[in-house]
Amino acid sequence: MRVEGDFIVINKWLLPLSWLYGLAVKLRNFAFEAGILKSRSFDVPIISVGNITVGGTGKTPHVEYLAKHLKEIFHVAILSRGYKRKSKGFIIADANTTMPEIGDEPYQMKQKFKEVTIAVDKNRCHGIEELVANDEDLDVILLDDAFQHRYVKPGINILLVDYHRLIIYDTLLPAGRLREPLSGKDRADVVIVTKCPKDLKPMEYRVITKAMNLYPYQSLYFTCLTYDVLVPIFEGQARRLEDLKPNEQVLLLTGIASPEQMVHDLEPFAKHLTPLTFADHHQFKAKDIRLINETFEQLPEPRCIITTEKDATRLQNAEGLSELVRKSIYTLPVNIHFLQDQEDLFNQYIIGYVRKNSRNSILVKRKNDHKSQDGNYSGDGSRTISFRNN
């Protein structure tokens, strides 16, 4: 499949393989729905963030958004599988944990949120058990990239959809980019259309809302990306994007799934932009470092390098970067912004869910239920409350 502008092009000759792939995915989903494979619920609020497509939809910025807002009120943990890490099993990150031990994205989040518990485990159920056992005060767990990890039944399931690759116009792998049929979106409590233009027109909101065809129990939100100041990775002072010189050459170094949005967003600030792209989660080897050094040295002055926070975690310990590169490389932190004045509504929904389902609330509820057996109180058992934004 190719993406041309905002249009998704399907490789039709691969559709027979997509049909076979879809059959396997449907059988797996049926096994969960029929109870053959089990989904577990836990007595701690769990919020899952993920997608049903191959490629970046902005999972890390959205998980970071949730962590940033929830940590002000609750004790938060983030659980990831730790993609491409060099370790196995369950690990809780501490001040001495290295990037290879937990993976680039968890390491990035640990650098940002010192007070948030960051853990990795391929077995999410086991990871949740360990987190709960290690911290009796834990209020909420954020599951990173877990929409399709159906062995855990989260309290809120958030599905991210790239504005530039709307799932309603896509098809299954390998002809398209969907990792499961479109009906998989029905499991979501919240759908967020990400990477939207900041000036998304009201008509587009209405068209996308209608086309997504969500159920009444599902909420639809729209977000766009925003950027902070440029932060030097090794040395120097922070810079604003607006302070880039008109003639400054910018080497945009990325190892992420979808760098197109970043290229588009930087073009108004960097008139001379040279993209140097690698695969998502790319581990920079000696030949890659030489390519970076040589490509940058060929650019005329003034010049600088801009990279992502995720790539910075892998470049910090890379050997062989020239002194010129080390003096000139900046990371560009990414944030998300809710459109249509939806931020307060989203925050209230998330915070309300955590408050209603915290372990303290469950313990009080159970005590009340126990007392109700003596006729003092009324209750409805130890069932976890299900909170939806209807």
Short mmCIF file of C-alpha atoms in Angstrom, two decimals:
data_model
loop_
_atom_site.label_atom_id
_atom_site.label_comp_id
_atom_site.label_asym_id
_atom_site.label_seq_id
_atom_site.Cartn_x
_atom_site.Cartn_y
_atom_site.Cartn_z
CA MET A 1 0.00 0.00 0.00
CA ARG A 2 1.18 3.53 -0.76
CA VAL A 3 0.03 6.78 0.77
CA GLU A 4 -0.27 9.58 -1.78
CA GLY A 5 -1.06 12.84 -0.07
CA ASP A 6 -4.10 12.11 2.07
CA PHE A 7 -5.25 9.22 -0.14
CA ILE A 8 -4.60 5.58 0.72
CA VAL A 9 -3.70 3.40 -2.22
CA ILE A 10 -4.41 -0.32 -1.80
CA ASN A 11 -2.19 -2.97 -3.37
CA LYS A 12 -5.10 -4.88 -4.89
CA TRP A 13 -2.97 -7.79 -6.08
CA LEU A 14 -2.30 -8.61 -2.40
CA LEU A 15 -5.99 -8.74 -1.45
CA PRO A 16 -6.16 -12.58 -1.49
CA LEU A 17 -3.41 -12.63 1.15
CA SER A 18 -5.30 -9.99 3.12
CA TRP A 19 -8.35 -12.27 3.10
CA LEU A 20 -6.31 -15.13 4.58
CA TYR A 21 -4.75 -12.82 7.16
CA GLY A 22 -8.18 -11.46 8.07
CA LEU A 23 -9.54 -14.96 8.57
CA ALA A 24 -6.81 -15.73 11.10
CA VAL A 25 -7.46 -12.48 12.99
CA LYS A 26 -11.22 -13.08 13.03
CA LEU A 27 -10.68 -16.56 14.48
CA ARG A 28 -8.52 -15.10 17.23
CA ASN A 29 -11.08 -12.41 18.07
CA PHE A 30 -13.86 -15.00 18.04
CA ALA A 31 -11.87 -17.08 20.54
CA PHE A 32 -11.82 -14.13 22.94
CA GLU A 33 -15.48 -13.27 22.41
CA ALA A 34 -16.51 -16.91 22.94
CA GLY A 35 -14.42 -17.20 26.08
CA ILE A 36 -12.06 -19.80 24.61
CA LEU A 37 -9.23 -17.31 25.18
CA LYS A 38 -9.67 -15.35 28.41
CA SER A 39 -9.55 -11.61 28.97
CA ARG A 40 -8.73 -10.68 32.56
CA SER A 41 -10.06 -7.75 34.57
CA PHE A 42 -8.10 -6.28 37.48
CA ASP A 43 -9.02 -4.37 40.63
CA VAL A 44 -7.06 -1.34 39.51
CA PRO A 45 -8.05 1.21 36.85
CA ILE A 46 -6.42 0.33 33.53
CA ILE A 47 -6.37 2.59 30.49
CA SER A 48 -5.14 1.09 27.23
CA VAL A 49 -3.82 3.20 24.35
CA GLY A 50 -3.19 1.65 20.95
CA ASN A 51 -4.21 1.27 17.33
CA ILE A 52 -5.17 -1.32 14.72
CA THR A 53 -2.79 -0.13 12.02
CA VAL A 54 0.86 -0.56 11.13
CA GLY A 55 2.74 2.69 11.53
CA GLY A 56 2.79 5.57 13.96
CA THR A 57 -0.45 7.08 15.20
CA GLY A 58 1.09 9.07 18.05
CA LYS A 59 0.82 6.50 20.86
CA THR A 60 3.73 7.82 22.92
CA PRO A 61 2.61 11.50 22.95
CA HIS A 62 -0.91 10.43 23.96
CA VAL A 63 0.34 8.14 26.74
CA GLU A 64 2.56 10.99 27.93
CA TYR A 65 -0.44 13.34 27.86
CA LEU A 66 -2.37 10.98 30.12
CA ALA A 67 0.60 10.52 32.46
CA LYS A 68 1.22 14.27 32.68
CA HIS A 69 -2.35 15.03 33.74
CA LEU A 70 -3.05 12.00 35.91
CA LYS A 71 0.20 12.19 37.92
CA GLU A 72 -0.94 15.49 39.42
CA ILE A 73 -3.77 13.65 41.20
CA PHE A 74 -2.96 9.93 41.21
CA HIS A 75 -0.09 7.49 41.56
CA VAL A 76 0.47 6.40 37.96
CA ALA A 77 2.29 3.48 36.33
CA ILE A 78 2.97 2.92 32.63
CA LEU A 79 3.35 -0.64 31.38
CA SER A 80 4.90 -1.32 27.97
CA ARG A 81 6.18 -4.45 26.30
CA GLY A 82 9.53 -2.70 25.75
CA TYR A 83 9.81 -3.22 22.01
CA LYS A 84 13.34 -4.21 20.85
CA ARG A 85 14.79 -4.14 24.38
CA LYS A 86 17.78 -6.35 25.17
CA SER A 87 16.23 -7.86 28.31
CA LYS A 88 13.42 -10.26 29.16
CA GLY A 89 10.69 -10.54 31.75
CA PHE A 90 9.34 -7.87 34.08
CA ILE A 91 11.48 -4.80 34.81
CA ILE A 92 10.67 -1.63 36.73
CA ALA A 93 12.85 1.26 35.58
CA ASP A 94 14.95 3.17 38.11
CA ALA A 95 17.60 5.88 37.92
CA ASN A 96 20.21 3.39 36.75
CA THR A 97 18.13 1.64 34.08
CA THR A 98 19.52 1.94 30.57
CA MET A 99 17.69 2.34 27.28
CA PRO A 100 18.62 -1.16 25.97
CA GLU A 101 17.11 -2.70 29.12
CA ILE A 102 13.61 -1.28 28.65
CA GLY A 103 13.43 0.07 25.08
CA ASP A 104 13.53 3.58 23.64
CA GLU A 105 9.95 4.72 24.32
CA PRO A 106 9.76 3.58 27.98
CA TYR A 107 13.21 5.10 28.53
CA GLN A 108 12.03 8.37 26.99
CA MET A 109 9.01 8.44 29.32
CA LYS A 110 11.16 7.65 32.37
CA GLN A 111 13.39 10.63 31.55
CA LYS A 112 10.32 12.87 31.44
CA PHE A 113 8.33 11.54 34.38
CA LYS A 114 10.62 10.66 37.28
CA GLU A 115 7.67 10.23 39.67
CA VAL A 116 5.76 7.85 37.38
CA THR A 117 6.46 4.11 37.64
CA ILE A 118 7.68 2.82 34.26
CA ALA A 119 7.69 -0.95 33.74
CA VAL A 120 8.06 -3.36 30.84
CA ASP A 121 6.78 -6.89 30.39
CA LYS A 122 5.76 -8.74 27.24
CA ASN A 123 3.17 -10.58 29.35
CA ARG A 124 0.86 -7.70 30.25
CA CYS A 125 -1.18 -9.70 32.77
CA HIS A 126 1.98 -10.66 34.63
CA GLY A 127 3.22 -7.08 34.43
CA ILE A 128 0.01 -5.76 35.99
CA GLU A 129 0.19 -8.36 38.76
CA GLU A 130 3.77 -7.32 39.55
CA LEU A 131 2.93 -3.61 39.56
CA VAL A 132 -0.01 -4.11 41.91
CA ALA A 133 2.05 -6.36 44.20
CA ASN A 134 4.93 -3.87 44.32
CA ASP A 135 2.83 -0.78 45.05
CA GLU A 136 -0.27 -0.88 47.23
CA ASP A 137 -0.86 2.83 46.57
CA LEU A 138 -1.00 2.46 42.78
CA ASP A 139 -4.07 4.29 41.40
CA VAL A 140 -3.99 3.68 37.65
CA ILE A 141 -2.01 1.75 35.02
CA LEU A 142 -1.54 3.05 31.49
CA LEU A 143 -1.01 0.26 28.94
CA ASP A 144 1.14 1.45 26.04
CA ASP A 145 0.31 -0.05 22.62
CA ALA A 146 -2.12 -2.64 23.98
CA PHE A 147 -5.35 -2.24 22.02
CA GLN A 148 -4.85 -5.67 20.42
CA HIS A 149 -3.50 -7.30 23.58
CA ARG A 150 -6.84 -8.82 24.48
CA TYR A 151 -5.66 -10.90 27.43
CA VAL A 152 -6.20 -7.74 29.50
CA LYS A 153 -9.64 -6.15 29.72
CA PRO A 154 -9.02 -2.45 30.36
CA GLY A 155 -11.51 -0.12 31.95
CA ILE A 156 -11.01 2.36 29.11
CA ASN A 157 -9.83 1.29 25.68
CA ILE A 158 -8.47 4.20 23.61
CA LEU A 159 -8.05 3.67 19.86
CA LEU A 160 -5.83 6.09 17.93
CA VAL A 161 -6.49 6.73 14.24
CA ASP A 162 -4.14 8.72 12.01
CA TYR A 163 -5.98 11.55 10.23
CA HIS A 164 -3.81 10.91 7.16
CA ARG A 165 -4.63 7.17 7.11
CA LEU A 166 -8.19 6.87 8.34
CA ILE A 167 -8.99 3.23 9.05
CA ILE A 168 -12.38 3.53 7.35
CA TYR A 169 -10.61 3.83 3.98
CA ASP A 170 -7.94 1.19 4.63
CA THR A 171 -7.82 -2.59 4.30
CA LEU A 172 -6.06 -5.50 5.98
CA LEU A 173 -2.39 -6.38 5.71
CA PRO A 174 -0.55 -6.93 3.43
CA ALA A 175 -2.64 -5.05 0.86
CA GLY A 176 -3.30 -2.28 3.38
CA ARG A 177 -2.14 -1.32 6.86
CA LEU A 178 -4.90 -2.66 9.10
CA ARG A 179 -3.79 -5.28 11.61
CA GLU A 180 -7.38 -6.41 12.14
CA PRO A 181 -10.76 -5.82 10.46
CA LEU A 182 -12.42 -2.44 10.79
CA SER A 183 -14.92 -3.97 13.21
CA GLY A 184 -12.10 -4.04 15.76
CA LYS A 185 -12.82 -0.37 16.44
CA ASP A 186 -16.04 -1.45 18.16
CA ARG A 187 -13.98 -2.47 21.22
CA ALA A 188 -12.90 1.13 21.77
CA ASP A 189 -14.49 3.31 24.42
CA VAL A 190 -12.68 6.33 23.01
CA VAL A 191 -11.51 6.96 19.44
CA ILE A 192 -9.02 9.78 18.85
CA VAL A 193 -8.25 11.02 15.35
CA THR A 194 -4.61 12.10 15.67
CA LYS A 195 -2.23 14.33 13.69
CA CYS A 196 -5.06 16.54 12.47
CA PRO A 197 -4.36 19.92 10.86
CA LYS A 198 -4.58 22.66 13.46
CA ASP A 199 -7.13 24.45 11.25
CA LEU A 200 -9.37 21.42 10.63
CA LYS A 201 -12.59 22.75 9.14
CA PRO A 202 -16.01 22.18 10.80
CA MET A 203 -17.18 20.34 7.68
CA GLU A 204 -14.30 17.89 8.03
CA TYR A 205 -15.27 17.19 11.64
CA ARG A 206 -18.78 16.32 10.53
CA VAL A 207 -17.63 14.19 7.58
CA ILE A 208 -15.15 12.19 9.68
CA THR A 209 -17.59 11.81 12.55
CA LYS A 210 -20.24 10.40 10.24
CA ALA A 211 -17.78 8.17 8.37
CA MET A 212 -16.37 6.66 11.57
CA ASN A 213 -19.89 5.39 12.34
CA LEU A 214 -19.30 4.92 16.07
CA TYR A 215 -21.76 3.46 18.56
CA PRO A 216 -23.49 5.67 21.16
CA TYR A 217 -21.21 4.30 23.92
CA GLN A 218 -18.11 5.51 22.03
CA SER A 219 -16.62 9.01 22.19
CA LEU A 220 -14.75 10.67 19.34
CA TYR A 221 -12.00 13.24 19.83
CA PHE A 222 -9.57 15.08 17.54
CA THR A 223 -5.97 16.03 18.35
CA CYS A 224 -3.06 17.69 16.60
CA LEU A 225 0.68 17.77 17.32
CA THR A 226 2.41 20.77 18.87
CA TYR A 227 6.11 21.29 19.50
CA ASP A 228 8.20 22.70 22.34
CA VAL A 229 11.54 24.47 22.04
CA LEU A 230 14.52 22.67 20.50
CA VAL A 231 16.59 21.06 23.26
CA PRO A 232 20.29 20.24 22.70
CA ILE A 233 21.08 16.55 23.24
CA PHE A 234 24.72 17.06 24.24
CA GLU A 235 25.58 20.74 24.66
CA GLY A 236 24.36 24.24 23.88
CA GLN A 237 21.26 26.25 24.62
CA ALA A 238 17.61 25.65 23.79
CA ARG A 239 16.25 27.35 20.68
CA ARG A 240 12.80 28.20 19.42
CA LEU A 241 11.70 26.96 16.02
CA GLU A 242 10.91 30.57 15.18
CA ASP A 243 14.57 31.45 15.73
CA LEU A 244 15.85 29.23 12.91
CA LYS A 245 17.61 31.47 10.40
CA PRO A 246 16.01 31.88 6.94
CA ASN A 247 19.10 30.37 5.29
CA GLU A 248 19.76 27.72 7.94
CA GLN A 249 20.15 24.17 6.66
CA VAL A 250 18.24 21.65 8.78
CA LEU A 251 18.96 17.93 8.71
CA LEU A 252 15.83 16.18 10.01
CA LEU A 253 17.02 12.86 11.44
CA THR A 254 14.21 10.39 12.23
CA GLY A 255 13.80 6.72 13.05
CA ILE A 256 10.03 6.71 13.55
CA ALA A 257 7.14 5.02 11.75
CA SER A 258 5.61 8.12 10.14
CA PRO A 259 7.95 11.12 9.79
CA GLU A 260 5.79 12.81 7.13
CA GLN A 261 3.80 14.85 9.65
CA MET A 262 6.97 16.17 11.27
CA VAL A 263 8.38 17.15 7.87
CA HIS A 264 5.15 18.97 7.07
CA ASP A 265 5.09 20.79 10.42
CA LEU A 266 8.72 21.93 10.19
CA GLU A 267 8.55 23.27 6.65
CA PRO A 268 7.20 26.71 7.69
CA PHE A 269 10.20 27.18 10.02
CA ALA A 270 12.95 25.42 8.04
CA LYS A 271 13.12 26.62 4.44
CA HIS A 272 16.03 24.28 3.71
CA LEU A 273 15.04 20.90 5.13
CA THR A 274 16.89 17.66 4.36
CA PRO A 275 15.18 14.51 5.72
CA LEU A 276 17.37 11.56 6.71
CA THR A 277 15.02 8.71 7.62
CA PHE A 278 15.55 5.30 9.18
CA ALA A 279 13.11 2.55 10.15
CA ASP A 280 11.05 2.81 13.34
CA HIS A 281 13.08 1.97 16.50
CA HIS A 282 16.22 1.80 14.34
CA GLN A 283 19.38 0.89 16.24
CA PHE A 284 22.10 3.16 14.89
CA LYS A 285 25.15 1.21 13.78
CA ALA A 286 28.60 2.45 12.82
CA LYS A 287 27.67 2.84 9.15
CA ASP A 288 24.59 4.89 10.12
CA ILE A 289 26.67 7.19 12.30
CA ARG A 290 29.11 7.70 9.42
CA LEU A 291 26.18 8.55 7.13
CA ILE A 292 24.86 11.09 9.64
CA ASN A 293 28.29 12.71 10.02
CA GLU A 294 28.92 12.86 6.26
CA THR A 295 25.43 14.10 5.36
CA PHE A 296 25.59 16.89 7.92
CA GLU A 297 29.13 17.97 7.00
CA GLN A 298 28.06 18.38 3.37
CA LEU A 299 25.42 20.95 4.29
CA PRO A 300 26.49 24.61 4.06
CA GLU A 301 26.50 26.79 7.16
CA PRO A 302 24.49 27.81 9.12
CA ARG A 303 23.22 24.32 9.86
CA CYS A 304 21.72 22.16 12.59
CA ILE A 305 20.21 18.71 13.15
CA ILE A 306 16.72 18.13 14.52
CA THR A 307 15.67 14.70 15.74
CA THR A 308 12.86 13.17 17.79
CA GLU A 309 12.94 12.42 21.52
CA LYS A 310 12.73 8.71 20.77
CA ASP A 311 15.72 8.86 18.42
CA ALA A 312 17.64 10.96 20.95
CA THR A 313 17.49 8.10 23.47
CA ARG A 314 19.34 5.90 20.96
CA LEU A 315 21.77 8.58 19.79
CA GLN A 316 22.90 9.63 23.29
CA ASN A 317 25.04 6.53 23.68
CA ALA A 318 25.97 6.11 20.03
CA GLU A 319 29.71 6.03 19.39
CA GLY A 320 31.34 7.90 16.55
CA LEU A 321 29.24 11.05 16.29
CA SER A 322 31.51 13.88 15.18
CA GLU A 323 32.10 16.88 17.43
CA LEU A 324 30.35 19.05 14.86
CA VAL A 325 27.24 16.85 15.02
CA ARG A 326 27.28 16.71 18.82
CA LYS A 327 27.37 20.51 18.99
CA SER A 328 24.57 20.92 16.45
CA ILE A 329 21.95 18.27 17.26
CA TYR A 330 18.65 19.10 18.95
CA THR A 331 15.62 17.10 19.97
CA LEU A 332 12.13 18.41 19.32
CA PRO A 333 9.65 17.47 22.07
CA VAL A 334 6.15 16.68 20.83
CA ASN A 335 2.88 17.38 22.64
CA ILE A 336 -0.74 16.88 21.69
CA HIS A 337 -3.51 19.43 21.64
CA PHE A 338 -7.23 18.65 21.59
CA LEU A 339 -9.27 20.45 18.96
CA GLN A 340 -12.87 21.65 19.22
CA ASP A 341 -12.41 22.59 22.91
CA GLN A 342 -12.55 18.88 23.76
CA GLU A 343 -9.68 18.81 26.26
CA ASP A 344 -11.70 19.48 29.43
CA LEU A 345 -14.32 16.92 28.45
CA PHE A 346 -11.66 14.27 27.82
CA ASN A 347 -9.81 15.03 31.06
CA GLN A 348 -12.99 14.90 33.13
CA TYR A 349 -13.89 11.55 31.61
CA ILE A 350 -10.49 10.01 32.32
CA ILE A 351 -10.18 11.44 35.85
CA GLY A 352 -13.76 10.44 36.64
CA TYR A 353 -13.09 6.86 35.60
CA VAL A 354 -9.96 6.58 37.76
CA ARG A 355 -11.69 8.09 40.79
CA LYS A 356 -14.69 5.79 40.52
CA ASN A 357 -12.55 2.69 40.01
CA SER A 358 -9.58 3.29 42.30
CA ARG A 359 -8.64 0.46 44.61
CA ASN A 360 -9.60 2.59 47.60
CA SER A 361 -13.10 3.01 46.17
CA ILE A 362 -13.35 -0.73 45.56
CA LEU A 363 -12.26 -1.51 49.13
CA VAL A 364 -14.86 0.88 50.54
CA LYS A 365 -17.45 -0.64 48.24
CA ARG A 366 -16.62 -4.13 49.42
CA LYS A 367 -16.83 -3.09 53.07
CA ASN A 368 -20.24 -1.58 52.41
CA ASP A 369 -21.36 -4.74 50.65
CA HIS A 370 -20.18 -6.83 53.60
CA LYS A 371 -22.11 -4.61 55.99
CA SER A 372 -25.19 -4.78 53.78
CA GLN A 373 -25.41 -8.47 54.59
CA ASP A 374 -26.25 -7.40 58.17
CA GLY A 375 -28.91 -5.04 56.86
CA ASN A 376 -26.95 -1.83 57.52
CA TYR A 377 -26.02 -0.90 53.96
CA SER A 378 -26.98 -1.74 50.41
CA GLY A 379 -24.49 -2.75 47.73
CA ASP A 380 -24.02 -4.62 44.49
CA GLY A 381 -21.11 -6.95 45.27
CA SER A 382 -17.48 -6.43 44.44
CA ARG A 383 -18.06 -5.76 40.75
CA THR A 384 -15.75 -3.18 39.23
CA ILE A 385 -17.66 -0.11 38.11
CA SER A 386 -17.83 0.37 34.35
CA PHE A 387 -17.71 4.08 33.48
CA ARG A 388 -18.58 5.20 29.97
CA ASN A 389 -19.06 8.66 28.55
CA ASN A 390 -22.49 8.18 26.99
#
